[in-house]
XYZ file of C-alpha atoms in Angstrom:
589
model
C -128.409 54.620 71.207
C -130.512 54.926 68.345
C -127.790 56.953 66.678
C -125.203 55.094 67.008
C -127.785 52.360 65.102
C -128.045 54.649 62.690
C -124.733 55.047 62.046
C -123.719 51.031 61.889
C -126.992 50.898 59.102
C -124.925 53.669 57.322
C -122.039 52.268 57.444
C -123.332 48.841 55.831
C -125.162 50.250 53.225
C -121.555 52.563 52.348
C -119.874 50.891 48.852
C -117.118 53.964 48.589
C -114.018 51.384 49.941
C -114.435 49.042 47.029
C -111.729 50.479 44.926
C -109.335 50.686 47.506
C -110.181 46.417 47.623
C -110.015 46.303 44.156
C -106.482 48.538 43.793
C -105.094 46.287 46.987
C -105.905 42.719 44.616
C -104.613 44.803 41.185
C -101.770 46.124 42.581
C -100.093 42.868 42.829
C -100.398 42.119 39.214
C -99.156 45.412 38.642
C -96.400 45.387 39.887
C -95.244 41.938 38.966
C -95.880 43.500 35.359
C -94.228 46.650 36.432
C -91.207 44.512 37.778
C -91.449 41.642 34.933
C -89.051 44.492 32.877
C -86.797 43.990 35.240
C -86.854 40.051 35.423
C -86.507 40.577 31.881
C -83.537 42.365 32.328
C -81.944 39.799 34.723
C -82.749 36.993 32.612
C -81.445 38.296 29.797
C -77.957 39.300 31.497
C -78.020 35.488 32.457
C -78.453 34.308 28.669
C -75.534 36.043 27.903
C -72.811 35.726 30.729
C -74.261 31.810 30.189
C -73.662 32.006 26.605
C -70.530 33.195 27.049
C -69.326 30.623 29.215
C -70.769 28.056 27.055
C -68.869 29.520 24.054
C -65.975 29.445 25.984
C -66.713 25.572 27.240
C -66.698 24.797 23.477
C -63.528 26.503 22.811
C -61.220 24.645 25.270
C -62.939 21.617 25.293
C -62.702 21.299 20.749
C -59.112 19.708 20.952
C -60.546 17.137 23.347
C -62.878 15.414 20.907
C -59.765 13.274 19.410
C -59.402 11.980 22.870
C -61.781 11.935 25.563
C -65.458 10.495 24.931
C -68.580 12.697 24.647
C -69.677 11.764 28.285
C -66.515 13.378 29.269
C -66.822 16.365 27.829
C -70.344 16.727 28.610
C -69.041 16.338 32.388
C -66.398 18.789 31.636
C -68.596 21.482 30.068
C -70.669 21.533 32.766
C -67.682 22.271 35.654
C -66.670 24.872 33.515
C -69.834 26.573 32.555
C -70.950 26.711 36.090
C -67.349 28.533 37.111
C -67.057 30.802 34.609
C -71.176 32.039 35.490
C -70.146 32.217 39.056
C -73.612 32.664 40.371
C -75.292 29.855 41.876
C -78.873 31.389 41.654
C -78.230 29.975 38.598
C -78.835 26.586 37.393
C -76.986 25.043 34.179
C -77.641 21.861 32.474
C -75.460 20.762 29.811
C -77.824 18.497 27.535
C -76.285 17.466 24.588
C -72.863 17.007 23.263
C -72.418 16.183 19.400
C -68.969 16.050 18.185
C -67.736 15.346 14.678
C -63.742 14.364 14.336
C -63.643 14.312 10.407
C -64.931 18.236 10.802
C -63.126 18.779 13.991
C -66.374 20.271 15.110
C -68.254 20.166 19.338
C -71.462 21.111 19.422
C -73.051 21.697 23.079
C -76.960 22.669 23.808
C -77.436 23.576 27.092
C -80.649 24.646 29.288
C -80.000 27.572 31.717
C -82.901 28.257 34.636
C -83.229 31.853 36.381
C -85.130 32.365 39.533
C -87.568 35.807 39.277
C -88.341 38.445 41.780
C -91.415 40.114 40.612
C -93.381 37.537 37.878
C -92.760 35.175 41.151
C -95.804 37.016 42.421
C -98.480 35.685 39.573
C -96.742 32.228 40.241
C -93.703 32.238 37.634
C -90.770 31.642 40.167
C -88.165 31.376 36.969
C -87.832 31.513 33.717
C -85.400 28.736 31.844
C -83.604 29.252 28.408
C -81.583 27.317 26.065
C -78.093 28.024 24.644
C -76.138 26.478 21.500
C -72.348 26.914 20.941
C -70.394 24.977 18.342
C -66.728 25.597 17.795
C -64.362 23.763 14.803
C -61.019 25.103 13.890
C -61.146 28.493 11.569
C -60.266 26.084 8.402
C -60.836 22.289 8.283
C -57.252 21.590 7.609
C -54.030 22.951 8.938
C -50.829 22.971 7.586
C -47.938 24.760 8.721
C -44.167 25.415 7.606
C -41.611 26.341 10.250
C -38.830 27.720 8.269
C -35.684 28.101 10.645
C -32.800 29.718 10.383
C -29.520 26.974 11.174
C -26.642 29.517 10.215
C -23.789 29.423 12.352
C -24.557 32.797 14.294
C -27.925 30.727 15.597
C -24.767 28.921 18.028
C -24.336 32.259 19.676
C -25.552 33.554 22.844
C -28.029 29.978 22.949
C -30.016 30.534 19.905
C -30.515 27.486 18.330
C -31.320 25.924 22.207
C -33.793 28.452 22.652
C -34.908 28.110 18.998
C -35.288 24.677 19.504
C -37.436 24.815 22.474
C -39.479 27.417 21.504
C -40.483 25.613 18.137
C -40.962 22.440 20.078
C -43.524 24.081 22.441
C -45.341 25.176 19.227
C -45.826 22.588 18.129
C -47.212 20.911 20.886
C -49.781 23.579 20.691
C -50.565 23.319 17.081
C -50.744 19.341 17.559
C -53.385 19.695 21.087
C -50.461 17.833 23.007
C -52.046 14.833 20.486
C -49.525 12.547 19.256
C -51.587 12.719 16.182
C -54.380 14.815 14.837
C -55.987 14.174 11.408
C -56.315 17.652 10.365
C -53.209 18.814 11.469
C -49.969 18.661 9.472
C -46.382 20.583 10.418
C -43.264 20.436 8.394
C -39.718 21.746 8.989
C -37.416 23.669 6.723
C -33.802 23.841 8.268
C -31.833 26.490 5.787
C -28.351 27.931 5.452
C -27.040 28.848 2.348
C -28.886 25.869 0.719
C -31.828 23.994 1.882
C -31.448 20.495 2.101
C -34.653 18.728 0.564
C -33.068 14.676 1.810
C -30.706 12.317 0.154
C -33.501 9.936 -0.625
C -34.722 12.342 -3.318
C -31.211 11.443 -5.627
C -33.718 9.536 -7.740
C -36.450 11.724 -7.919
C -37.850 12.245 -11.218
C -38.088 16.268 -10.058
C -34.048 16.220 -10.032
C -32.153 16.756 -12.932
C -29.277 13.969 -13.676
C -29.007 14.619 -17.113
C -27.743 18.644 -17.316
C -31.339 19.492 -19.192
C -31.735 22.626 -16.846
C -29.017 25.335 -17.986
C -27.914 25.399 -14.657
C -26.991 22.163 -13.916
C -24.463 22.605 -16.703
C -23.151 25.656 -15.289
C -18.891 25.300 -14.207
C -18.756 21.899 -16.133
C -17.265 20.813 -19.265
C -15.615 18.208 -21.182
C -13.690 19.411 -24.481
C -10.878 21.810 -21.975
C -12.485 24.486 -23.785
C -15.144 27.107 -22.001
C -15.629 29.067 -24.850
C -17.518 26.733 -26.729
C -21.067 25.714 -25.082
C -21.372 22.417 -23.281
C -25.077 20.848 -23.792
C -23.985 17.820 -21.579
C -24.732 15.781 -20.360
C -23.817 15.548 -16.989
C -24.764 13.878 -13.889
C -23.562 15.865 -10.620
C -25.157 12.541 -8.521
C -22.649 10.223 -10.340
C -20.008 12.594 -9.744
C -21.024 12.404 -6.362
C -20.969 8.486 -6.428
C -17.506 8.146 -8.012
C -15.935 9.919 -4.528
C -14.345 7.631 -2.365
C -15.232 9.184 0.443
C -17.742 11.701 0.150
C -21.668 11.022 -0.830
C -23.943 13.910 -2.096
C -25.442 15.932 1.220
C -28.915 16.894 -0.234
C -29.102 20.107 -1.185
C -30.184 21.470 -4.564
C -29.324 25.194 -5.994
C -31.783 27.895 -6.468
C -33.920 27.331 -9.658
C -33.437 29.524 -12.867
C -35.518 32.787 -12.708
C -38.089 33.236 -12.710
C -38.826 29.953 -11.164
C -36.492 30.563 -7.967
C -39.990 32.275 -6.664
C -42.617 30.048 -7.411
C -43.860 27.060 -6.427
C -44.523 25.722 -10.330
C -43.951 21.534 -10.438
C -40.952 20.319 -11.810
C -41.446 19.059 -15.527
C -39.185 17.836 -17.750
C -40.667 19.178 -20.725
C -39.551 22.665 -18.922
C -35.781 21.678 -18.022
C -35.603 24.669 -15.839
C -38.525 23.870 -13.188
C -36.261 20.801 -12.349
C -33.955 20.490 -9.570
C -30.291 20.782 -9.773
C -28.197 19.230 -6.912
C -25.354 21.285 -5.152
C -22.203 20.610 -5.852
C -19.177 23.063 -5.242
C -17.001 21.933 -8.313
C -13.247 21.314 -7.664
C -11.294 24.714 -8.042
C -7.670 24.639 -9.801
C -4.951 22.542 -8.758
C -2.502 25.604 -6.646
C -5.801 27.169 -5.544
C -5.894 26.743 -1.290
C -7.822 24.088 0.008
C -10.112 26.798 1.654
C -10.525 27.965 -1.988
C -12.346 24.351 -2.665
C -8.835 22.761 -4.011
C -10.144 19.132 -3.100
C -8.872 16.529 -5.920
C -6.629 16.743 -8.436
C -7.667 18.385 -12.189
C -5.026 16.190 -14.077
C -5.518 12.406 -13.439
C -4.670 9.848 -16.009
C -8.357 9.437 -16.970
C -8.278 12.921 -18.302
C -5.344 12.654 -20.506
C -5.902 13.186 -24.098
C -4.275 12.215 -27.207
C -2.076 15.080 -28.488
C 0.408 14.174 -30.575
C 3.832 12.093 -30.204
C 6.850 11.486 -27.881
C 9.916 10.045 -29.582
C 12.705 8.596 -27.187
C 16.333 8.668 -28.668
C 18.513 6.421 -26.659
C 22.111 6.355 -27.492
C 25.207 4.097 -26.211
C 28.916 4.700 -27.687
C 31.958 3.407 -26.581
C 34.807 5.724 -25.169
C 38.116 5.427 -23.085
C 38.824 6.381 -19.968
C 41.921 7.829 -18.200
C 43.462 4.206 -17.798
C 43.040 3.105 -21.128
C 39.579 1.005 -20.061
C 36.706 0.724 -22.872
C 33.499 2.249 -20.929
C 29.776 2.893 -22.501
C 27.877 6.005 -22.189
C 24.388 6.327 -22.977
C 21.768 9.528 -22.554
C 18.304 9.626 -23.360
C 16.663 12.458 -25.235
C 12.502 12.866 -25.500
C 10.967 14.902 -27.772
C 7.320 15.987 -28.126
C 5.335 16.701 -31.367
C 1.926 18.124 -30.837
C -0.329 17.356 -34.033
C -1.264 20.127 -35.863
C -3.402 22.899 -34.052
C -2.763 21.376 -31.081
C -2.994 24.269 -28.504
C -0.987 22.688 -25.299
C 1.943 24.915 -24.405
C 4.420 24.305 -22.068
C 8.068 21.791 -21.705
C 9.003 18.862 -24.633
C 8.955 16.907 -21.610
C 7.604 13.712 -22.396
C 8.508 9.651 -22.046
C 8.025 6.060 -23.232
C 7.745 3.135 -21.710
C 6.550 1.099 -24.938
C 5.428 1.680 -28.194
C 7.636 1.305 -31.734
C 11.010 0.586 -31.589
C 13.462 1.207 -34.410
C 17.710 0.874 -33.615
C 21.041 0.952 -35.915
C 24.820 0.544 -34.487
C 27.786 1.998 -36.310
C 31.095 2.742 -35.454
C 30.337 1.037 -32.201
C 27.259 3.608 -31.033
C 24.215 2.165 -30.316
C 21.264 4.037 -31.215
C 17.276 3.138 -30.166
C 14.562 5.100 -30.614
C 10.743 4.661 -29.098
C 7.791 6.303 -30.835
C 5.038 6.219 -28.629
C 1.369 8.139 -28.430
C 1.686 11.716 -26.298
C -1.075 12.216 -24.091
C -1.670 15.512 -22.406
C -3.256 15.449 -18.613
C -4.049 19.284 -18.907
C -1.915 20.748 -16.250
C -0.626 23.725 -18.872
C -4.286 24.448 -19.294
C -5.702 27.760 -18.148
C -7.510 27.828 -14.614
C -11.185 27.850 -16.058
C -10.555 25.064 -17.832
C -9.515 23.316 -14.976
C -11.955 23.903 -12.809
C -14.568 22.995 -15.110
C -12.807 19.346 -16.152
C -15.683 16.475 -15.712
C -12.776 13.999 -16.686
C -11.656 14.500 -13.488
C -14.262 12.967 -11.268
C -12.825 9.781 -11.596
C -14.688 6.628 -10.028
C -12.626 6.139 -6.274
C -11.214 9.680 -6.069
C -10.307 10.638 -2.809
C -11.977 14.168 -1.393
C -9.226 15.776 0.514
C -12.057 18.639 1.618
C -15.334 17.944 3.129
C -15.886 21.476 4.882
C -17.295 24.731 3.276
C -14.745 24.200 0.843
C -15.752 20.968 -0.636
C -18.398 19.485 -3.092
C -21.252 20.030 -0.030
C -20.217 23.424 0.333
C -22.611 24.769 2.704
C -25.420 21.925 2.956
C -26.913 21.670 6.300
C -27.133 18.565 7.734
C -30.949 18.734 8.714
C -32.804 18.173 5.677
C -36.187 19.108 4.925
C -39.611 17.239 7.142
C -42.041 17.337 4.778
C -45.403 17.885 6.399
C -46.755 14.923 8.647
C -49.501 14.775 11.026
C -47.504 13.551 13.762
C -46.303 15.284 16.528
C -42.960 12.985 17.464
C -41.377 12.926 14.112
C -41.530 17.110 13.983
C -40.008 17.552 17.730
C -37.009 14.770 16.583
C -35.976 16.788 13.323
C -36.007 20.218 15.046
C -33.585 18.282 17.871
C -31.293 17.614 15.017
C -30.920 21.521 13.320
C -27.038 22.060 14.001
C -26.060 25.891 13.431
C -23.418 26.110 10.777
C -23.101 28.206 7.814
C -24.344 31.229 5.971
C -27.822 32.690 5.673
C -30.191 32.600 2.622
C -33.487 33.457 3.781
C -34.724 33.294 0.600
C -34.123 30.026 -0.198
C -35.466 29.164 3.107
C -38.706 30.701 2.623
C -39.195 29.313 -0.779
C -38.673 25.524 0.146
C -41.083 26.478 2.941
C -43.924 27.780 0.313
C -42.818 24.332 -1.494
C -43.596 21.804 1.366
C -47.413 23.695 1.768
C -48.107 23.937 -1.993
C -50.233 20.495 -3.101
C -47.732 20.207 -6.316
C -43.963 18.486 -6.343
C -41.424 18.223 -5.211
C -43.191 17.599 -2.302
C -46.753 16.574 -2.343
C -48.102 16.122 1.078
C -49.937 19.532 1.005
C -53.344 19.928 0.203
C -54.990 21.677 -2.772
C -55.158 25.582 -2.270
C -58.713 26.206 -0.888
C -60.448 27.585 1.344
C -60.842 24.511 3.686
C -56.967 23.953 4.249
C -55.348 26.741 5.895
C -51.714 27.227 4.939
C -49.247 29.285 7.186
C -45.631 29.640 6.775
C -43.738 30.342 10.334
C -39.990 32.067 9.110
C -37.669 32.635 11.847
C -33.707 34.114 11.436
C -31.728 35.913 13.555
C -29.278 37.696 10.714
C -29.670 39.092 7.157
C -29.046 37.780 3.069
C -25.238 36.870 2.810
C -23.440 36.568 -0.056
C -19.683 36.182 -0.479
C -18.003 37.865 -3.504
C -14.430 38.397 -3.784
C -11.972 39.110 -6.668
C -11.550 35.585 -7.837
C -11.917 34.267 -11.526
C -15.303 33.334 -9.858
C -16.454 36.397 -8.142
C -17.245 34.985 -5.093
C -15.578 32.794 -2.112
C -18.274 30.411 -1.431
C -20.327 28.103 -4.046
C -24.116 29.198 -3.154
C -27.160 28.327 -4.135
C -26.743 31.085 -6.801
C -23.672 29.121 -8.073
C -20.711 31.367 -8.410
C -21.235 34.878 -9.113
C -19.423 34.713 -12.445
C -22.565 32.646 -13.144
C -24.631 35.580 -13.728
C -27.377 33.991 -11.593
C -27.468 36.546 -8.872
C -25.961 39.958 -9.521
C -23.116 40.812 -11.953
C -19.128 40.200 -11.492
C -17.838 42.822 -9.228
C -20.918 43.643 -7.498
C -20.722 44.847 -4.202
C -22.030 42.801 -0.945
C -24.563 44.835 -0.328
C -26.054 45.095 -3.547
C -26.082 41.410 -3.455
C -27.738 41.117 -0.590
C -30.307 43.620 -1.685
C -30.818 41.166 -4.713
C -31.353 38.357 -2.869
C -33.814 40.505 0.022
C -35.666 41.187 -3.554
C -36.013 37.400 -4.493
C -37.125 36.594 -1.083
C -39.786 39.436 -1.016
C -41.087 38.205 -4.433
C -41.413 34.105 -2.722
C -43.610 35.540 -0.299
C -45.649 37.756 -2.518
C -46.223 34.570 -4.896
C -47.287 32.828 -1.737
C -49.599 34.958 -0.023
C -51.299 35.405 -3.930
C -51.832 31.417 -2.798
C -53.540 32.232 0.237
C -50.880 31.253 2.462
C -49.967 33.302 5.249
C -47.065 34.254 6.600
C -45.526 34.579 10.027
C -41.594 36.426 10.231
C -39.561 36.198 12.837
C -36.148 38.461 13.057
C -33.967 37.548 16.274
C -32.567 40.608 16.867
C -32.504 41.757 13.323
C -29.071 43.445 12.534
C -30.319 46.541 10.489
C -33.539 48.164 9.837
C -33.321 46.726 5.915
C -33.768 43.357 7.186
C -36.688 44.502 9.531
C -38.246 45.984 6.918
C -37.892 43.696 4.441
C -39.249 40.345 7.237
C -42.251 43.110 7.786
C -43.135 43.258 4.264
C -42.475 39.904 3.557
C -45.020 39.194 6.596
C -49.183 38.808 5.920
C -48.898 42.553 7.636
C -47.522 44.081 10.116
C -48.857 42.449 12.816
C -47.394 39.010 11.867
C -43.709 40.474 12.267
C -42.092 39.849 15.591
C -39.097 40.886 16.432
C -37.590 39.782 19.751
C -34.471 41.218 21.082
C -33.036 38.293 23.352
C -33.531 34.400 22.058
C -35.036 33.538 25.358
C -38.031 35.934 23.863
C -38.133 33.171 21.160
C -40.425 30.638 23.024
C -43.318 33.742 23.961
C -43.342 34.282 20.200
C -43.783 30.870 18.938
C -46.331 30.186 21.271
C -48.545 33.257 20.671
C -48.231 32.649 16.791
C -48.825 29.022 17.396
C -51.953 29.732 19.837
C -52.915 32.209 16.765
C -52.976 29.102 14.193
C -54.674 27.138 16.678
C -57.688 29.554 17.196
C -61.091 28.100 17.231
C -63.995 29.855 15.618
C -67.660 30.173 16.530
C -69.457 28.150 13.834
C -73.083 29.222 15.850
């Protein structure tokens, strides 16, 4: 008994089990410490799948700010924050929304709380965090050029419907689905052959209704001579206005080089930077109708003084068979040219008035008419003819409105300058009809012309670095040019004028080299452009050869902004994706 007393005393006086107390109590803290690395860890995986979301929130909801209040959003933001964390250990609390229309800019602050596992123990059951995301759109100001293709191939295999749809998609996407957005403007360049820039612009001081630009004079004359210069003037809108029938379609010629490639303003005290307006002049009298034969080169208002027609008329007496006294008379006309006078061709000539001088003898009766010979031309040579203004009288009748007459190959869409609203861009690309040739080089350069802040058109902002500028080119076939063996060198009036112009190429050039001229003009209008900082999307539907690929890729920002679908239904993928491209937010924070 008294040893097992001993033993209990022992036992009580024994302090060796302390430390195993004191590492029971420490180990708790130790290994919330230990374990507070991997709370870390867990938190921080949280920040950033919530960050993420929260980024992403800011992205969608950006468009919304025109529309929806910031309540809305806020409510919004949250839904989709929440999905895209997909863990609902995880609370989110969206609480702020800021939003700024005249930057385009959402900012969203946001407080995220994770539950712990192992600082829980020491009495920190989570740890909470807050987030900021703020998106705007990559420039303050958007402006964009759809330059489309309306040559008659686009009526094949449902281009221009597909075309048509596709570009109206993109813009929906460009415009948020807003009727209107304030920082967003889209214009449309229809082209064929020419490029339309609107029948309201006949007044515009940028057009040239005098002849001061070269080419405004070129094919036109008034002395029935081409060999010595004509200085003008002339007025190719009045000539317009004196047809009966036919009014002046829109569309204005390539500019003199070099300024077929840049965007320099019109101004007068530089008569080539103005525009000259299309017009396909009358070809010679005999020449077909699909040869641009459309009125006639020798009307009375072009007859000039050349000289004089004298009209003998004589009557004498004679007897016929039965012994009966009859009168004969015959009329002779003869012309005399004045001196130098160069007009070839029959004495033919008459008078109805002018001096009158008679005598009788012997019973013959003779009067003679002097009058004043004027000559309507029609002996001239055919480049004389063709160039006659005289014969653009006021009321002339057009007898051909097609290809072949004073419109030549003028779309009928003109030019949208840009706009900021949605409606207006969807109607115009409803009215593109395909018909005619293709001159993608015109087309691009009246596209760089709409963006660039200067005239002709001025709705474009000033090239900076808060107004991004993007041109969106879309064809589906290559250059064309026309040349044939005429006294012109080519079939159809372009924008080029005639070849025997010397604006494009040199008489008797082949069609390809042609073409490669005008691929070269087109490739300098985008290089001028992208010097601007404007960048450039190219489209090629089914591109025909690998020069025209190549030529789209180059003209292209790179490579990577060159699409080239191989059916038109592709069309509306493409637009989109380059459209979605424009539209891209950035992360401002």
């Amino acid at each position: 008994m008294n040893a097992l007393l001993g033993l209990i005393a022992r036992f009580g006086r024994d302090d060796r089990g302390a430390f195993a107390t004191l590492f029971g109590i420490l180990s708790i803290v130790l290994v919330a410490v230990a374990g507070a690395v991997v709370d870390f860890t867990s938190v921080q995986q949280a920040r950033t799948r919530a960050q993420e979301a929260l980024d992403s929130a800011a992205l969608s909801l950006q468009p919304e700010i025109y529309s929806e209040t910031d309540s809305q959003i806020k409510a919004t933001a949250q839904k989709l924050v929440v999905e895209r964390i997909a863990d609902k250990s995880i609370t989110v609390n969206i609480e702020s929304v800021a939003t700024n229309t005249t930057d385009g800019t959402l900012h969203l602050q946001a407080q995220i709380t994770v539950p712990t596992t192992f600082v829980g123990l020491v009495g920190v059951p989570q740890i909470q965090a807050r987030l900021v995301a703020e998106a705007t759109r990559k420039k303050l100001y958007v402006e964009v050029a759809m330059v489309l293709d309306n040559s008659g191939s686009m009526a094949s295999y449902s281009r221009m419907d597909n075309l048509k749809t596709a570009a109206k998609n993109a813009t929906d996407i460009l415009f948020s689905n807003q009727d209107t957005l304030p920082n967003v403007q889209v214009g449309i360049v229809p082209f064929t052959e020419l490029v339309n820039v609107g029948t309201a612009n006949a007044n515009a001081s940028w057009m040239d209704r005098t002849g001061a630009a070269q080419i405004t004079r070129d094919n036109f004359d008034d002395d029935d001579n081409h060999t010595t210069p004509f200085n003008g003037p002339v007025d190719r809108i009045a000539l317009f206005n004196n047809f009966s029938n036919v009014s002046w379609g829109g569309c204005v010629e390539a500019r003199k080089s070099p300024y077929d490639t840049t965007d320099d303003p019109p101004d007068s005290s530089v008569p080539d930077t103005l525009f000259t307006p299309a017009m396909m002049p009358d070809a010679p009298d005999g020449w077909s109708t699909g040869s641009g034969d459309y009125i006639s080169d020798t009307p009375s208002q072009c007859a000039v003084l050349a000289g004089s027609c004298s009209c003998t008329t004589t009557t004498e007496p004679y007897y016929d068979r039965r012994g009966r006294l009859r009168y004969r008379t015959s009329t002779d006309c003869t012309k005399t040219l004045f001196s130098g006078g160069s007009t070839s061709g029959s004495n033919v000539c008459s008078c109805s008035s002018g001096t009158t001088t008679s005598s009788s003898s012997g019973g013959t009766t003779t009067s003679t008419i002097t009058c004043p010979y004027y000559d309507t031309g029609s002996d001239l040579p055919d480049r004389e003819k063709q160039e006659r203004l005289c014969k653009y009288v006021p009321g002339v009748t057009v007898n051909y409105s097609g290809f072949y007459g004073p419109n030549g190959d003028c779309p009928s869409a003109a030019i949208l300058p840009l706009t900021n609203q949605r409606s207006p861009v969807k109607s115009e690309i409803d009215s593109m009809v395909a018909n005619g040739g293709t001159n993608i080089h015109e087309g691009t350069i009246w596209g760089w012309r709409v963006l660039s802040p200067g005239s002709p058109f001025t709705q474009g902002r000033a090239y900076d670095t808060a107004t991004y500028k993007v041109i969106i080119m879309m064809t589906d076939g290559e250059n064309t040019f026309y040349p044939n063996g005429s006294m012109n060198g080519s079939s159809l009036y372009s924008a080029y004028g005639f070849l025997y112009n010397n604006r494009l190429g040199n008489m008797g050039d082949s069609t390809s080299t042609l073409q490669a001229d005008m691929d070269t003009k087109t490739l300098a209008a985008c290089t001028n452009a992208k010097k601007e900082g404007v960048e450039i999307y190219t489209i090629g539907l089914q591109p025909p050869n690998t020069k025209t690929q190549t030529m789209l890729t180059n003209c292209a920002t790179d490579a990577s902004h060159a699409y080239f679908p191989s059916d038109p239904s592709q069309l509306d993928a493409v637009f989109q994706d380059i459209a979605t491209k424009i539209s891209r937010l950035r992360l401002a924070q």
